[in-house]
């Protein structure tokens, strides 16, 4: 091995010893099923909340867009890659969210990094929720603004930090809308109030709320009876309930023009492939029209949540299809995940660094591993009962994992 490979190998060995080594599986997810190593498992791990990735209309739209515009975008948006599937998708997204404009990127990750690094700059202060997604954290770092972390969803702490922290530039508040590993919803009305009081601009990442929250599925603002334009910078993904790939920012014309001119991940990267844009456009229309999917999802998630709490598991979050079960040590969570697999349920262990650990300024110290169950509209009540049956078996096989008789609220 070369010297740098020796260094990598020794780090990988350390990860294996800590039960934190990650490896890619050759599984195939199809709706509610996962085919893995010759077995068919019930999967509770995907972000395809509305079950649209296998919907024939979405697949057909992907093929039609590829037929019309080709397999790839052929270049960056500002050179040759601004194809019609993207521009019609952006118009539809802006209408859905009631904003002046929207702009699509090649991923949700790229959107967050692009928007934060373009908007915030040295001299600014970003106030960031302690449990924000890695892409927001990386965007904050790349902006070179000062970053101040507030306790998760704690509006008093946020207000205190805003009042105490001097700032000559712009103040920004940055938050996930639905916290991907905790399953709770950010307190949007309070966030907007605090932002206005201290002259801060609010950047919200609604990756897990788009399609899932609100009567028409347009996300967190609709859920709270507010408008997306109450948020200064609204971000969504096409990769979760919208069953495709990509991310977007929606807001004022000035915001979008600025991002087009200043965001390096937008300027120096190839446009989203036509098939993804076509699929997302069809999924957006279905998500808006078929509110029964959201009603079904909410009922299934509530049934699962209360069943797990009754079994004695510690469950966080509420009102979302993300149902995290806090287990404890890395060792225990890996063991539980293996038990689930043996019993026919696919739900991988979530460990640091996805659940962040206590190092650096913008990380929170959480060492508890967790199982993150995500329910989709493809599941039915019998599936939920099966999941509860499997967790009953796990409770017996891994002692001590279901002794926290906590309520199903966020910690
Ligand atoms: C809150 C949040 N934002 C952004 C992303 C990144 O989105 P994408 O997978 O489209 O890159 C994720 C991905 O899981 C996420 O959970």
mmCIF file of C-alpha atoms and ligand atoms in Angstrom, residues 47 106-112 132-136 176-181 205-208 235-240 245-247 372, ligand 1:
data_model
loop_
_atom_site.group_PDB
_atom_site.id
_atom_site.type_symbol
_atom_site.label_atom_id
_atom_site.label_comp_id
_atom_site.label_asym_id
_atom_site.label_seq_id
_atom_site.Cartn_x
_atom_site.Cartn_y
_atom_site.Cartn_z
ATOM 1 C CA UNK A 47 -37.682 8.942 1.272
ATOM 2 C CA UNK A 106 -28.606 18.917 -9.640
ATOM 3 C CA UNK A 107 -29.236 17.838 -6.018
ATOM 4 C CA UNK A 108 -30.654 19.077 -2.739
ATOM 5 C CA UNK A 109 -27.149 18.965 -1.310
ATOM 6 C CA UNK A 110 -25.845 21.215 -4.095
ATOM 7 C CA UNK A 111 -28.785 23.587 -3.574
ATOM 8 C CA UNK A 112 -27.978 24.154 0.089
ATOM 9 C CA UNK A 132 -29.439 20.944 10.656
ATOM 10 C CA UNK A 133 -28.630 18.665 7.745
ATOM 11 C CA UNK A 134 -24.984 18.218 6.698
ATOM 12 C CA UNK A 135 -25.560 20.123 3.444
ATOM 13 C CA UNK A 136 -26.649 23.231 5.383
ATOM 14 C CA UNK A 176 -34.336 22.288 8.320
ATOM 15 C CA UNK A 177 -38.131 22.430 8.031
ATOM 16 C CA UNK A 178 -38.552 18.737 8.863
ATOM 17 C CA UNK A 179 -35.543 17.330 10.693
ATOM 18 C CA UNK A 180 -34.479 14.305 8.707
ATOM 19 C CA UNK A 181 -33.134 12.210 11.576
ATOM 20 C CA UNK A 205 -34.749 23.660 3.878
ATOM 21 C CA UNK A 206 -38.072 21.850 3.367
ATOM 22 C CA UNK A 207 -36.519 18.730 1.806
ATOM 23 C CA UNK A 208 -38.761 16.350 3.792
ATOM 24 C CA UNK A 235 -35.449 25.353 -0.407
ATOM 25 C CA UNK A 236 -36.921 22.019 -1.473
ATOM 26 C CA UNK A 237 -35.770 18.740 -3.002
ATOM 27 C CA UNK A 238 -37.011 16.722 -5.937
ATOM 28 C CA UNK A 239 -35.379 13.596 -4.526
ATOM 29 C CA UNK A 240 -37.789 12.622 -1.769
ATOM 30 C CA UNK A 245 -33.489 13.796 -8.197
ATOM 31 C CA UNK A 246 -32.417 17.409 -7.764
ATOM 32 C CA UNK A 247 -33.141 20.344 -5.486
ATOM 33 C CA UNK A 372 -35.089 5.706 11.303
HETATM 34 C C1 LIG B 1 -32.824 18.075 5.146
HETATM 35 C C2 LIG B 1 -32.101 17.643 3.902
HETATM 36 N N1 LIG B 1 -31.663 18.585 3.058
HETATM 37 C C3 LIG B 1 -31.008 18.256 1.929
HETATM 38 C C4 LIG B 1 -30.775 16.939 1.608
HETATM 39 C C5 LIG B 1 -30.023 16.617 0.360
HETATM 40 O O1 LIG B 1 -30.919 16.337 -0.666
HETATM 41 P P1 LIG B 1 -30.479 15.463 -1.922
HETATM 42 O O2 LIG B 1 -30.549 14.031 -1.497
HETATM 43 O O3 LIG B 1 -31.489 15.810 -2.953
HETATM 44 O O4 LIG B 1 -29.106 15.864 -2.308
HETATM 45 C C6 LIG B 1 -31.220 15.931 2.443
HETATM 46 C C7 LIG B 1 -30.968 14.524 2.083
HETATM 47 O O5 LIG B 1 -31.299 13.592 2.714
HETATM 48 C C8 LIG B 1 -31.903 16.294 3.630
HETATM 49 O O6 LIG B 1 -32.333 15.361 4.480
#
